[in-house]
Short mmCIF file of C-alpha atoms and ligand atoms in Angstrom, two decimals:
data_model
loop_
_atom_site.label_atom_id
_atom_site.label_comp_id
_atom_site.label_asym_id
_atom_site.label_seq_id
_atom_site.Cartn_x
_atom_site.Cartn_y
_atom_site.Cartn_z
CA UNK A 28 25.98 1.38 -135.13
CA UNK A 29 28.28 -1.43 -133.28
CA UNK A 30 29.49 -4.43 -134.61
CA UNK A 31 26.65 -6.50 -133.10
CA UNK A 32 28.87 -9.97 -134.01
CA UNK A 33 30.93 -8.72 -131.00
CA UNK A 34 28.73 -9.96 -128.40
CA UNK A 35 27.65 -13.57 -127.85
CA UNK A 36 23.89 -12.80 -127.82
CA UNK A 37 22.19 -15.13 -125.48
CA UNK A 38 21.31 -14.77 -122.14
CA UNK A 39 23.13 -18.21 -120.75
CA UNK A 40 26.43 -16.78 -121.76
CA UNK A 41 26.15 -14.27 -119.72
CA UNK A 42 27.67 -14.48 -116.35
CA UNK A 43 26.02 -13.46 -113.06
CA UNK A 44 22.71 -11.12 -113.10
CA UNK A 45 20.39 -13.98 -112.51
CA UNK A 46 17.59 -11.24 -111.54
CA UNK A 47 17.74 -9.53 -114.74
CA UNK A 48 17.54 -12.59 -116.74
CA UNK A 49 14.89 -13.86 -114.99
CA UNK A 50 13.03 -10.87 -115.12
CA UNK A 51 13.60 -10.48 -118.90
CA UNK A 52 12.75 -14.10 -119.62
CA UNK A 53 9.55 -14.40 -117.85
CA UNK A 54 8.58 -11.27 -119.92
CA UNK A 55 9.35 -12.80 -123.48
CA UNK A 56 7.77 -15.96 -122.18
CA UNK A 57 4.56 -14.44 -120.89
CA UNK A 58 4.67 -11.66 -124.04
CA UNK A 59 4.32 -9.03 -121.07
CA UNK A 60 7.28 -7.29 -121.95
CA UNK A 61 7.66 -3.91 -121.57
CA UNK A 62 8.15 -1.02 -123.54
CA UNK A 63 10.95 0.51 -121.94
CA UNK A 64 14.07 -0.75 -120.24
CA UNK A 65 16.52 1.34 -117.95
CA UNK A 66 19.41 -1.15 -117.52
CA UNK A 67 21.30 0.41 -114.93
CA UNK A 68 24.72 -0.67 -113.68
CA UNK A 69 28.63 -0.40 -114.18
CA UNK A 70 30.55 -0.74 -117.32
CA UNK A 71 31.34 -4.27 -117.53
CA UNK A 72 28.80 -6.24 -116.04
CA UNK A 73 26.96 -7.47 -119.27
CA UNK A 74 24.42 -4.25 -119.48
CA UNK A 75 25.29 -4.34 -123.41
CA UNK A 76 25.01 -8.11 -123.75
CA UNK A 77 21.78 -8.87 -122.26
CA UNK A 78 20.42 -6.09 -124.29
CA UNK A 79 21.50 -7.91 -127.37
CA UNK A 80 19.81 -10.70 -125.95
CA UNK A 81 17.07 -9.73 -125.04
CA UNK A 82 16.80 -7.92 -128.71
CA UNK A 83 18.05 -11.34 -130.23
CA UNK A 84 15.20 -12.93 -128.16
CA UNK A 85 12.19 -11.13 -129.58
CA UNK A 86 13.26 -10.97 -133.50
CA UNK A 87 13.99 -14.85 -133.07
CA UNK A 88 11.16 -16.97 -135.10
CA UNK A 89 12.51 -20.12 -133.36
CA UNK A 90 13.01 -19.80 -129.45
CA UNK A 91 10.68 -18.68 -126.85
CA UNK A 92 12.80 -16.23 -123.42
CA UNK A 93 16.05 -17.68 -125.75
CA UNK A 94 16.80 -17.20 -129.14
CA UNK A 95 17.82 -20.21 -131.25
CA UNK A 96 21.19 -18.89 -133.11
CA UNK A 97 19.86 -20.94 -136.26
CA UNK A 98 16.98 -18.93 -137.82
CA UNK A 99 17.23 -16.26 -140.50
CA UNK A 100 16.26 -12.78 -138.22
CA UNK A 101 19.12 -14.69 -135.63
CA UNK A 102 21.41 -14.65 -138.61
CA UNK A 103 20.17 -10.81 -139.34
CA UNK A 104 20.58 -10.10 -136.07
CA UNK A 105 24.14 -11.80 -135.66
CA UNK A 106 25.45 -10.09 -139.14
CA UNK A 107 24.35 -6.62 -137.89
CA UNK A 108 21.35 -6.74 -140.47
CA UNK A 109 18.27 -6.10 -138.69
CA UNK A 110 16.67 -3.16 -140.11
CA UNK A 111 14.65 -3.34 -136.97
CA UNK A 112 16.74 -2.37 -134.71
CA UNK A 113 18.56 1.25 -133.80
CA UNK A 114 21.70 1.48 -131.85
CA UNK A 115 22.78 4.75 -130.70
CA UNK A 116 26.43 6.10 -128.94
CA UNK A 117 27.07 9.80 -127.65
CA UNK A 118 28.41 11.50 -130.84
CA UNK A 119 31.29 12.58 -129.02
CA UNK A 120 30.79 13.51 -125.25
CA UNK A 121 26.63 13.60 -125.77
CA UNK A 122 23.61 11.90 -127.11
CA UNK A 123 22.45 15.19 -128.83
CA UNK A 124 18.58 16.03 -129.84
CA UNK A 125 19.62 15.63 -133.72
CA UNK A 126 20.31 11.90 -132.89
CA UNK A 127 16.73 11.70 -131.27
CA UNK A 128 15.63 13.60 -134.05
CA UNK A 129 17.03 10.89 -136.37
CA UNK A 130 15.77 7.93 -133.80
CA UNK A 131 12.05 9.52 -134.17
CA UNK A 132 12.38 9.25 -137.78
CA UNK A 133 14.01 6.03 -138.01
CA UNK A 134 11.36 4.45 -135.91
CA UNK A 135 8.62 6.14 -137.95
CA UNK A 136 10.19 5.22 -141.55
CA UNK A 137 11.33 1.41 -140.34
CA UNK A 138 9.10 -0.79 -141.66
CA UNK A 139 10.15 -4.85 -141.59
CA UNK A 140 8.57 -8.46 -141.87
CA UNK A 141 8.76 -8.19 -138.12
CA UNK A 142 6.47 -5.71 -136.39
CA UNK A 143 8.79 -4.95 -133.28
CA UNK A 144 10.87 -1.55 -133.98
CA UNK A 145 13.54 -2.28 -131.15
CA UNK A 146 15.95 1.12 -129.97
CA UNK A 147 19.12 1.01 -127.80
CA UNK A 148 20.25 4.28 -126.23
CA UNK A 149 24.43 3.57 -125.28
CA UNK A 150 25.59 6.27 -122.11
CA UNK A 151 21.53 7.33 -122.11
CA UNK A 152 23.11 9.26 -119.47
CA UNK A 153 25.13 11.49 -121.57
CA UNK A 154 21.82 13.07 -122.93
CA UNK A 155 21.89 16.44 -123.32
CA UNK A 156 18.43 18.09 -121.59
CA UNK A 157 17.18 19.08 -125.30
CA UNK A 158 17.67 15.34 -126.06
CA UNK A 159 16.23 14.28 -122.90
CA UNK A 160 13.15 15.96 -123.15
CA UNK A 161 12.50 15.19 -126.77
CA UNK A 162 13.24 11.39 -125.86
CA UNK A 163 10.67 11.94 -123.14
CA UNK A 164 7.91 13.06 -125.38
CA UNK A 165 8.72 10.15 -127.58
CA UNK A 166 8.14 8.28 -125.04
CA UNK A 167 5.25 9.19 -123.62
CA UNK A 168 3.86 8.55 -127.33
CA UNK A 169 1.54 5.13 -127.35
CA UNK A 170 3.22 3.56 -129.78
CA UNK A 171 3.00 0.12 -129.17
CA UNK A 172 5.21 -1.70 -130.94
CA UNK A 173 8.39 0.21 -130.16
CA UNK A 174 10.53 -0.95 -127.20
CA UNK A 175 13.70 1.34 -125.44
CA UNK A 176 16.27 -0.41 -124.26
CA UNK A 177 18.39 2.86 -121.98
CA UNK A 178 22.16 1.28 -120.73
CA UNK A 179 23.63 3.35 -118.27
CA UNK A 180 26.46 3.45 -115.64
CA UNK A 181 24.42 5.83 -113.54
CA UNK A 182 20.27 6.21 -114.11
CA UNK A 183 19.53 8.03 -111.66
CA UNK A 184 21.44 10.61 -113.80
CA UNK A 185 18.31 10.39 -116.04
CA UNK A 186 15.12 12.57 -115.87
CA UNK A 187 12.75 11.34 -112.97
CA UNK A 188 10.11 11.59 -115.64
CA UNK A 189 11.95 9.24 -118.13
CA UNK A 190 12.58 6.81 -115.10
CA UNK A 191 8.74 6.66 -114.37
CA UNK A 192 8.30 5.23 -117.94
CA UNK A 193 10.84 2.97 -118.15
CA UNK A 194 11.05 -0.23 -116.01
CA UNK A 195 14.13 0.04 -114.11
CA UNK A 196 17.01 -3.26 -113.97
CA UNK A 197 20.10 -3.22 -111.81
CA UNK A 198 23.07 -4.97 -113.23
CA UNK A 199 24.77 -5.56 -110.03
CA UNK A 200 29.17 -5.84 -110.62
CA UNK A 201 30.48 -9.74 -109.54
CA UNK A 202 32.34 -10.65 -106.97
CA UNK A 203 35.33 -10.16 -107.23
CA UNK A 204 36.42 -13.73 -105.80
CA UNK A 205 33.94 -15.57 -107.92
CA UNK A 206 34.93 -13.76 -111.18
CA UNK A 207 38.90 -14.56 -110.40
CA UNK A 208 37.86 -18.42 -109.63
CA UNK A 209 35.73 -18.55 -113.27
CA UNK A 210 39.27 -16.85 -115.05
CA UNK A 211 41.70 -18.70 -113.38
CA UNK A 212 40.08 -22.15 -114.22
CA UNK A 213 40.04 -20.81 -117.77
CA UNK A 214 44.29 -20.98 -117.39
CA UNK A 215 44.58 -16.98 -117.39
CA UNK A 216 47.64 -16.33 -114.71
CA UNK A 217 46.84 -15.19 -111.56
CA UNK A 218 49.09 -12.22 -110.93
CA UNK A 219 47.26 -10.42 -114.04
CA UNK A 220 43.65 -11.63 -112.62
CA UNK A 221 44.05 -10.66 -109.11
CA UNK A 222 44.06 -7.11 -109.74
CA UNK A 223 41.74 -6.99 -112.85
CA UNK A 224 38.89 -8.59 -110.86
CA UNK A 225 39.42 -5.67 -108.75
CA UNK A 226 39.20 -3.08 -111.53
CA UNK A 227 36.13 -4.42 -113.06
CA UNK A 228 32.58 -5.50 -112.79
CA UNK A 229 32.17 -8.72 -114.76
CA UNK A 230 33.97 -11.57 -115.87
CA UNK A 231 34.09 -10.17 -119.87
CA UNK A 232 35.44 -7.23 -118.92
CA UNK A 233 38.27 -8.58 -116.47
CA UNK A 234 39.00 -11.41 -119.51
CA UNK A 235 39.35 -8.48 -121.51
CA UNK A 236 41.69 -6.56 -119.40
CA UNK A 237 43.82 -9.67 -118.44
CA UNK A 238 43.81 -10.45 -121.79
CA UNK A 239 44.84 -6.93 -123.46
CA UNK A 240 48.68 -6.46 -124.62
CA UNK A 241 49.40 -3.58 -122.15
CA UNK A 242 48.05 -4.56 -119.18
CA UNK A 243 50.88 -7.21 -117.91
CA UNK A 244 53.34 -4.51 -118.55
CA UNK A 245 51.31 -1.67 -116.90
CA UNK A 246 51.23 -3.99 -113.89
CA UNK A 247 55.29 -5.01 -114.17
CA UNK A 248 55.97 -1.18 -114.76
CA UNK A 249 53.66 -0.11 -111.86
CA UNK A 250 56.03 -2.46 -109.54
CA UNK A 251 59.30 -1.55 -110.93
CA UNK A 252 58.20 2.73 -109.94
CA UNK A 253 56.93 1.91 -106.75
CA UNK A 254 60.29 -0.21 -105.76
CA UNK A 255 62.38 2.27 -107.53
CA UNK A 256 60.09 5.18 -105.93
CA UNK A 257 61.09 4.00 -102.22
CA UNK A 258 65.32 3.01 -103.43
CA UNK A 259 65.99 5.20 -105.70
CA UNK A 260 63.58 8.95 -106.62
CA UNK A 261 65.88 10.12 -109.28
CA UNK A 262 66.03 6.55 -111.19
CA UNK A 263 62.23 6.17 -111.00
CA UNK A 264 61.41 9.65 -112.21
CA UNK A 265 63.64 8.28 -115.70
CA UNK A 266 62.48 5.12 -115.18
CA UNK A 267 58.76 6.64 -115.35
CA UNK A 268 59.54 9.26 -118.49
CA UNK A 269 61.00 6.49 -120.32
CA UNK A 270 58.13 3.21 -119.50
CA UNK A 271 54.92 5.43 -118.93
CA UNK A 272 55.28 9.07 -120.35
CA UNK A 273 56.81 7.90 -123.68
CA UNK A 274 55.59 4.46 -124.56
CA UNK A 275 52.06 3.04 -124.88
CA UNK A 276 50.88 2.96 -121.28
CA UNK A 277 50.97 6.86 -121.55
CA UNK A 278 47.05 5.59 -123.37
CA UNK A 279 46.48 4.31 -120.13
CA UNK A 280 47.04 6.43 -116.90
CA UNK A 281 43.77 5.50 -115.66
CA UNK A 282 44.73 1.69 -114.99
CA UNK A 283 48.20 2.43 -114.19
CA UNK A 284 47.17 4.19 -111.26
CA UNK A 285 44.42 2.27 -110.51
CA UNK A 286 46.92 -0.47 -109.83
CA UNK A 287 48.88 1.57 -107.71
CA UNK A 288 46.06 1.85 -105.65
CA UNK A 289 45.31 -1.63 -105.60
CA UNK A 290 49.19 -2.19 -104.85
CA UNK A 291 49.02 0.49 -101.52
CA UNK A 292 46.01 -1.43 -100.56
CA UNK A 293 47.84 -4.32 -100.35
CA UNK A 294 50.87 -2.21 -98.11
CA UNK A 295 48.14 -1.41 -95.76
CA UNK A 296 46.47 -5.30 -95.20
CA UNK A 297 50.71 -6.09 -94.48
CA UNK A 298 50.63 -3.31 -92.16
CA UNK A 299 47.78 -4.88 -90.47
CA UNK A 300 48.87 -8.98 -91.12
CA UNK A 301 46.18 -10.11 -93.45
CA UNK A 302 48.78 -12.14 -95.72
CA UNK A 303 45.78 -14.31 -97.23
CA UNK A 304 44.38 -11.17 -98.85
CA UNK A 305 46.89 -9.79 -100.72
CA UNK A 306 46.66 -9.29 -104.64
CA UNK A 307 49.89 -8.97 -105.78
CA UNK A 308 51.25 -12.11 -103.79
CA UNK A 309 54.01 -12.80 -105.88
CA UNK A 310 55.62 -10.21 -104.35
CA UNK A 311 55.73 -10.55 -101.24
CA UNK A 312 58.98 -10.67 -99.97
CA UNK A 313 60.16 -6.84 -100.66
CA UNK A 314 56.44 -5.02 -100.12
CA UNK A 315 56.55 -7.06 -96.52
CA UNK A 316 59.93 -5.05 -96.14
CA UNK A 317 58.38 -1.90 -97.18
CA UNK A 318 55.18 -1.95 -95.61
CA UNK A 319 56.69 -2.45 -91.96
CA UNK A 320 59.15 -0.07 -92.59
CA UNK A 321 56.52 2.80 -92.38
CA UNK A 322 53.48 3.13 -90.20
CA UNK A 323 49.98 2.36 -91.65
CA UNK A 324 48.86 6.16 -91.14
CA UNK A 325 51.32 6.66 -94.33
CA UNK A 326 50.30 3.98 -96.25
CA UNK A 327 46.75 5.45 -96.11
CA UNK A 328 47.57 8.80 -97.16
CA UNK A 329 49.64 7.76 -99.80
CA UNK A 330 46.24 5.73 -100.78
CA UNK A 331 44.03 9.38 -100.46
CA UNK A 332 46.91 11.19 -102.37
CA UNK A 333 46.64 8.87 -105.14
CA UNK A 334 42.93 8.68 -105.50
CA UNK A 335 43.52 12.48 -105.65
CA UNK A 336 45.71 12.28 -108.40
CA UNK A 337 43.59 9.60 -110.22
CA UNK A 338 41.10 12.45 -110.04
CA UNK A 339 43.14 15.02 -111.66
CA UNK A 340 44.51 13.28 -114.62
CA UNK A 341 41.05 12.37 -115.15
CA UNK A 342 40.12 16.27 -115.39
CA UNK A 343 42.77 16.64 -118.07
CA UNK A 344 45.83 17.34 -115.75
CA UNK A 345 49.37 16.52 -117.31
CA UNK A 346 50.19 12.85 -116.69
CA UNK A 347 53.98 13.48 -115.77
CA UNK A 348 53.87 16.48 -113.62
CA UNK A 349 50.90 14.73 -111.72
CA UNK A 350 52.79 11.27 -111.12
CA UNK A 351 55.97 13.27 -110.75
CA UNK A 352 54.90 15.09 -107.71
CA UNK A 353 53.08 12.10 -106.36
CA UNK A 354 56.25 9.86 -106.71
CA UNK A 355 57.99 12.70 -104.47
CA UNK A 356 55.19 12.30 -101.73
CA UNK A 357 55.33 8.44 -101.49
CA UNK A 358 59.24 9.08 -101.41
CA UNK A 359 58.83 11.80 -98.77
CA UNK A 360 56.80 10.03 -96.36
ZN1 ZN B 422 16.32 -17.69 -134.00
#
């Protein structure tokens, strides 16, 4: 089960995905709401909140396509106290057919003041095909006062047949100019927003990132190896043992080199003049060096090389040999 109190549970504070809402709030208005969801879309663009809403919506006795925050199932709901409702998260890499199993008879045995039995499926994607297919047969059961709510970063990963019973929602990810305007009038600093716009898909999630202990330093470190990378190999590759391999950030290759990405993205728009584009802005002065000092053939296979390596720490590879060898081949040119 998650802590439900961590999401703000109504559908205005959510950012963006004005089809969604509107979809979902005609349906509580109109009572034509179905029984199954498929909310579809990348991690960070509110998938998780509007289903609390949405949730929050129909056990509320007070508001109509909002709940009121005031009455007692809203104060169930916000204290993670509605016996109602079933949230389920992979059990380690899967959903597995025990944890349908235990849905099935959770659903069955759950009987409240309020007659909606509500289920949430986290990563419905990560389903094994026994789980799958038992979900499926749950589903196709005419039950009518259960409703599935599926999340997912990818459902077309999900069995055709469980997409024909479920009605399908797109959670689209923001713009990325839009979501750095909303955090920047909130007083977050720029050179930490820039790039996390860029590395996710919704205002929450970029706040979150921006707003995170590591990420200023994963984005200060990531600067300091690419400088050193170009002066200096032998003083980055201690420089990268001693600020990556061995402290904290080693938790967080994935964004590290994310941002180099984002960083040799910005080497090719100098390469090409666009100035006005550029995330990491502040900087200016010594990547303008840089960038002209090489041809923008390199700077885009540098880019390919490190997508490449993103790939293969992602498949378990060892984080220093892998940036190692890739600080050699920016070096080597
Ligand atoms: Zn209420």
């Amino acid at each position: 089960m998650i802590e439900t109190g961590q999401f703000r549970m109504s559908f205005q504070a959510i950012a963006g995905q004005e089809h969604v809402k509107r979809v979902l709030q005609n349906g509580l208005r109109s009572g034509k709401l179905s029984h199954a969801y498929i909310f579809s879309g990348p991690a960070g663009s509110g998938r998780k909140r509007t289903a609390m809403a949405l949730v929050k919506a129909i056990y509320c006795s007070g508001g109509q396509d909002e709940a009121c925050g005031q009455c007692l199932e809203c104060r169930k709901l916000e204290h993670g106290n509605q016996p109602g409702l079933l949230w389920i998260e992979p059990d380690g890499a899967s959903i597995k057919i025990e944890q349908i199993r235990e849905l099935q008879k959770g659903m069955a045995y759950r009987s409240t003041t309020n007659d909606r039995k509500i289920y949430v499926l986290n990563e419905a994607e990560k389903m094994t095909v026994q789980a799958a297919n038992s979900l499926l047969k749950f589903l196709e059961e005419p039950t009518s006062d259960v409703m599935a709510i599926l999340i997912t970063e990818n459902g077309h990963a999900l069995l055709p047949t469980i997409i024909s019973r479920a009605q399908w929602l797109s959670f689209t990810p923001m713009n990325a100019s839009r979501m750095a305007e909303i955090l920047q009038e909130e007083g977050l600093p720029g050179s930490l927003v820039l790039p996390a716009v860029h590395l996710t898909a919704g205002v929450e999630a970029a706040r979150e990132l921006v707003s995170s202990n590591w990420f200023g330093e994963a984005r200060k470190v990531m600067l300091q190896l690419a400088q050193e990378t170009l002066a200096n190999l032998p003083s980055a590759m201690i420089s990268l043992q001693k600020k990556v391999i061995k402290s904290d950030l080693n938790q967080h290759l994935g964004v590290f080199i994310d941002l180099w990405i984002l960083w040799l993205k910005d080497m090719v728009r100098l390469q090409c003049g666009q100035k006005d584009r550029l995330l990491f802005i502040d900087q200016l002065d010594w990547m303008e060096r840089q960038a002209n000092s090489r041809d923008s053939s390199f700077w885009i296979a540098c880019m390919e090389q490190a997508v490449d390596m993103q790939k293969r720490i992602r498949f378990n590879a060892n984080g220093q040999l892998t940036l190692e060898k890739w600080m050699i081949d920016l070096r080597g040119g």
